[in-house]
Amino acid sequence: MNYNLIAPYYHSLSQLFFLNRQHQAHFLILNHLKNGDQLLWVGGGAGKFIPELEKLNLELEIDYVDFSSKMIEFAQKETTSNVKINFIVADIFEFKTNKSYDVIMTTFLFDHFQQKRAEELFIQLRNYLRPKGIWFYVDFVQNQKGWQKRITAIMLRFFRIAIGLTISELPEMHSIFDQYFKAIERQHFFKKYIESIVYQKK
């Protein structure tokens, strides 16, 4: 997969197609951050949500991992003073750290992977999260209705051409999360096509 070619247009395409709801779906996490939190943010893309974190006036440290160097370049243009961001260009499966985090953010991440690979990634990231830590999950809903399935099929075909995406259906993540996490807040967007869930580690 390679996002570099569409990185300059990705945010604009998202705003146009989803009426900015992908961006709005991020705001739920703002209620669950506290001063001094260490975050791992995977799949933050061009970093358009970074200014909202800065507005909290909290001292946060973020390891910001994305496999697209162009996305990271755009994200680095979002200046911060309270939020320290370590930008890391890496395939998340190859990302290794001895750190443990208070918060993990995965925003439209799992929809890139087949079920088995998504579960492997879940296990990897879960091990980086501290007890009672927060996992902020944003993605397209599961158990989709007819029109939602049609949009998903179109989207997957587009990304198969644009970035080399290989999946034909979205992985099922709710049952995986429910084994190890408790959902403490949830919101839906774009006629319940996009969901934001704040999970707390059991």
GROMACS .gro file of C-alpha atoms in nm:
model
  202
    1MET     CA    1   0.000   0.000   0.000
    2ASN     CA    2   0.122   0.346  -0.084
    3TYR     CA    3  -0.058   0.665   0.020
    4ASN     CA    4   0.212   0.901  -0.104
    5LEU     CA    5   0.048   0.970  -0.440
    6ILE     CA    6  -0.289   1.070  -0.293
    7ALA     CA    7  -0.157   1.230   0.028
    8PRO     CA    8  -0.198   1.589  -0.104
    9TYR     CA    9  -0.564   1.524  -0.184
   10TYR     CA   10  -0.671   1.279   0.086
   11HIS     CA   11  -0.815   1.526   0.337
   12SER     CA   12  -1.003   1.719   0.069
   13LEU     CA   13  -1.147   1.397  -0.072
   14SER     CA   14  -1.257   1.294   0.276
   15GLN     CA   15  -1.424   1.630   0.337
   16LEU     CA   16  -1.602   1.614   0.004
   17PHE     CA   17  -1.719   1.254   0.016
   18PHE     CA   18  -1.802   1.223   0.386
   19LEU     CA   19  -1.899   1.588   0.447
   20ASN     CA   20  -1.614   1.626   0.698
   21ARG     CA   21  -1.762   1.357   0.923
   22GLN     CA   22  -1.438   1.159   0.929
   23HIS     CA   23  -1.271   1.460   1.088
   24GLN     CA   24  -1.560   1.524   1.328
   25ALA     CA   25  -1.547   1.164   1.445
   26HIS     CA   26  -1.213   1.239   1.613
   27PHE     CA   27  -1.351   1.492   1.861
   28LEU     CA   28  -1.482   1.235   2.110
   29ILE     CA   29  -1.130   1.163   2.236
   30LEU     CA   30  -1.088   1.520   2.359
   31ASN     CA   31  -1.307   1.440   2.660
   32HIS     CA   32  -1.078   1.158   2.771
   33LEU     CA   33  -0.729   1.308   2.764
   34LYS     CA   34  -0.550   1.439   3.070
   35ASN     CA   35  -0.233   1.632   3.138
   36GLY     CA   36   0.082   1.425   3.098
   37ASP     CA   37  -0.075   1.151   2.888
   38GLN     CA   38   0.149   0.956   2.653
   39LEU     CA   39  -0.023   0.860   2.330
   40LEU     CA   40   0.042   0.624   2.043
   41TRP     CA   41  -0.146   0.746   1.736
   42VAL     CA   42  -0.149   0.508   1.442
   43GLY     CA   43  -0.287   0.618   1.108
   44GLY     CA   44  -0.320   0.988   1.181
   45GLY     CA   45  -0.252   1.070   0.819
   46ALA     CA   46  -0.195   1.436   0.732
   47GLY     CA   47  -0.246   1.544   1.093
   48LYS     CA   48  -0.546   1.772   1.045
   49PHE     CA   49  -0.669   1.688   1.396
   50ILE     CA   50  -0.345   1.791   1.567
   51PRO     CA   51  -0.460   2.155   1.619
   52GLU     CA   52  -0.759   2.031   1.819
   53LEU     CA   53  -0.526   1.851   2.059
   54GLU     CA   54  -0.319   2.167   2.095
   55LYS     CA   55  -0.631   2.366   2.189
   56LEU     CA   56  -0.673   2.152   2.502
   57ASN     CA   57  -0.369   2.324   2.657
   58LEU     CA   58  -0.258   1.990   2.797
   59GLU     CA   59   0.098   1.865   2.801
   60LEU     CA   60   0.083   1.555   2.586
   61GLU     CA   61   0.346   1.340   2.419
   62ILE     CA   62   0.250   1.155   2.103
   63ASP     CA   63   0.430   0.888   1.906
   64TYR     CA   64   0.270   0.952   1.567
   65VAL     CA   65   0.314   0.652   1.337
   66ASP     CA   66   0.218   0.646   0.971
   67PHE     CA   67   0.368   0.441   0.689
   68SER     CA   68   0.329   0.725   0.436
   69SER     CA   69   0.624   0.965   0.436
   70LYS     CA   70   0.414   1.222   0.251
   71MET     CA   71   0.140   1.208   0.515
   72ILE     CA   72   0.404   1.262   0.783
   73GLU     CA   73   0.540   1.561   0.591
   74PHE     CA   74   0.197   1.723   0.595
   75ALA     CA   75   0.142   1.638   0.962
   76GLN     CA   76   0.473   1.798   1.058
   77LYS     CA   77   0.345   2.132   0.930
   78GLU     CA   78   0.092   2.141   1.215
   79THR     CA   79   0.287   2.334   1.479
   80THR     CA   80   0.233   2.275   1.850
   81SER     CA   81   0.370   2.409   2.177
   82ASN     CA   82   0.197   2.202   2.447
   83VAL     CA   83   0.192   1.878   2.251
   84LYS     CA   84   0.522   1.704   2.185
   85ILE     CA   85   0.496   1.487   1.876
   86ASN     CA   86   0.748   1.225   1.768
   87PHE     CA   87   0.678   1.166   1.399
   88ILE     CA   88   0.765   0.813   1.289
   89VAL     CA   89   0.747   0.681   0.933
   90ALA     CA   90   0.699   0.307   0.975
   91ASP     CA   91   0.491   0.007   0.888
   92ILE     CA   92   0.305  -0.040   1.215
   93PHE     CA   93   0.373  -0.415   1.207
   94GLU     CA   94   0.744  -0.336   1.215
   95PHE     CA   95   0.712  -0.067   1.483
   96LYS     CA   96   0.866  -0.179   1.812
   97THR     CA   97   0.885   0.010   2.138
   98ASN     CA   98   0.955  -0.047   2.506
   99LYS     CA   99   0.713   0.230   2.598
  100SER     CA  100   0.371   0.185   2.746
  101TYR     CA  101   0.098   0.433   2.665
  102ASP     CA  102  -0.197   0.591   2.843
  103VAL     CA  103  -0.390   0.626   2.518
  104ILE     CA  104  -0.381   0.453   2.181
  105MET     CA  105  -0.557   0.613   1.885
  106THR     CA  106  -0.635   0.411   1.573
  107THR     CA  107  -0.824   0.621   1.321
  108PHE     CA  108  -0.941   0.439   1.008
  109LEU     CA  109  -0.663   0.187   1.053
  110PHE     CA  110  -0.811  -0.162   1.071
  111ASP     CA  111  -1.006  -0.113   0.749
  112HIS     CA  112  -0.679  -0.168   0.563
  113PHE     CA  113  -0.631  -0.531   0.671
  114GLN     CA  114  -0.772  -0.879   0.635
  115GLN     CA  115  -0.927  -1.024   0.951
  116LYS     CA  116  -0.624  -1.228   1.061
  117ARG     CA  117  -0.384  -0.940   1.005
  118ALA     CA  118  -0.614  -0.698   1.188
  119GLU     CA  119  -0.628  -0.932   1.488
  120GLU     CA  120  -0.248  -0.959   1.491
  121LEU     CA  121  -0.222  -0.581   1.491
  122PHE     CA  122  -0.476  -0.554   1.771
  123ILE     CA  123  -0.270  -0.788   1.991
  124GLN     CA  124   0.049  -0.597   1.915
  125LEU     CA  125  -0.102  -0.261   2.006
  126ARG     CA  126  -0.290  -0.391   2.309
  127ASN     CA  127   0.041  -0.490   2.465
  128TYR     CA  128   0.159  -0.128   2.444
  129LEU     CA  129  -0.137   0.002   2.645
  130ARG     CA  130  -0.119   0.043   3.022
  131PRO     CA  131  -0.378  -0.119   3.253
  132LYS     CA  132  -0.701   0.085   3.246
  133GLY     CA  133  -0.562   0.269   2.944
  134ILE     CA  134  -0.782   0.422   2.676
  135TRP     CA  135  -0.807   0.298   2.318
  136PHE     CA  136  -0.978   0.542   2.082
  137TYR     CA  137  -1.116   0.356   1.783
  138VAL     CA  138  -1.257   0.532   1.477
  139ASP     CA  139  -1.365   0.338   1.169
  140PHE     CA  140  -1.654   0.244   0.947
  141VAL     CA  141  -1.936   0.057   1.116
  142GLN     CA  142  -1.978  -0.317   1.113
  143ASN     CA  143  -2.300  -0.503   1.022
  144GLN     CA  144  -2.363  -0.254   0.743
  145LYS     CA  145  -2.695  -0.188   0.571
  146GLY     CA  146  -2.750  -0.197   0.196
  147TRP     CA  147  -2.644   0.158   0.108
  148GLN     CA  148  -2.351   0.136   0.349
  149LYS     CA  149  -2.232  -0.185   0.185
  150ARG     CA  150  -2.248  -0.019  -0.155
  151ILE     CA  151  -2.041   0.278  -0.040
  152THR     CA  152  -1.787   0.044   0.118
  153ALA     CA  153  -1.759  -0.159  -0.202
  154ILE     CA  154  -1.697   0.157  -0.406
  155MET     CA  155  -1.445   0.283  -0.152
  156LEU     CA  156  -1.253  -0.044  -0.146
  157ARG     CA  157  -1.236  -0.051  -0.526
  158PHE     CA  158  -1.107   0.306  -0.531
  159PHE     CA  159  -0.834   0.235  -0.277
  160ARG     CA  160  -0.743  -0.088  -0.453
  161ILE     CA  161  -0.653   0.126  -0.754
  162ALA     CA  162  -0.517   0.429  -0.567
  163ILE     CA  163  -0.298   0.269  -0.301
  164GLY     CA  164  -0.296  -0.105  -0.371
  165LEU     CA  165  -0.541  -0.204  -0.097
  166THR     CA  166  -0.600  -0.579  -0.108
  167ILE     CA  167  -0.902  -0.643   0.117
  168SER     CA  168  -1.249  -0.718  -0.017
  169GLU     CA  169  -1.437  -0.669   0.311
  170LEU     CA  170  -1.384  -0.493   0.642
  171PRO     CA  171  -1.254  -0.693   0.940
  172GLU     CA  172  -1.486  -0.755   1.235
  173MET     CA  173  -1.329  -0.584   1.536
  174HIS     CA  174  -1.605  -0.537   1.796
  175SER     CA  175  -1.590  -0.893   1.930
  176ILE     CA  176  -1.210  -0.869   1.952
  177PHE     CA  177  -1.221  -0.548   2.152
  178ASP     CA  178  -1.500  -0.673   2.377
  179GLN     CA  179  -1.278  -0.953   2.509
  180TYR     CA  180  -1.026  -0.712   2.659
  181PHE     CA  181  -1.194  -0.371   2.671
  182LYS     CA  182  -1.506  -0.198   2.794
  183ALA     CA  183  -1.672   0.060   2.569
  184ILE     CA  184  -1.726   0.373   2.779
  185GLU     CA  185  -1.848   0.615   2.512
  186ARG     CA  186  -1.965   0.584   2.154
  187GLN     CA  187  -2.083   0.815   1.876
  188HIS     CA  188  -2.196   0.768   1.517
  189PHE     CA  189  -2.161   0.996   1.216
  190PHE     CA  190  -2.267   1.016   0.851
  191LYS     CA  191  -2.600   0.840   0.908
  192LYS     CA  192  -2.433   0.584   1.136
  193TYR     CA  193  -2.175   0.485   0.876
  194ILE     CA  194  -1.878   0.603   1.084
  195GLU     CA  195  -1.831   0.518   1.450
  196SER     CA  196  -1.611   0.652   1.727
  197ILE     CA  197  -1.565   0.434   2.034
  198VAL     CA  198  -1.370   0.507   2.351
  199TYR     CA  199  -1.258   0.177   2.500
  200GLN     CA  200  -1.098   0.125   2.839
  201LYS     CA  201  -0.871  -0.171   2.900
  202LYS     CA  202  -1.017  -0.419   3.149
   0.00000   0.00000   0.00000
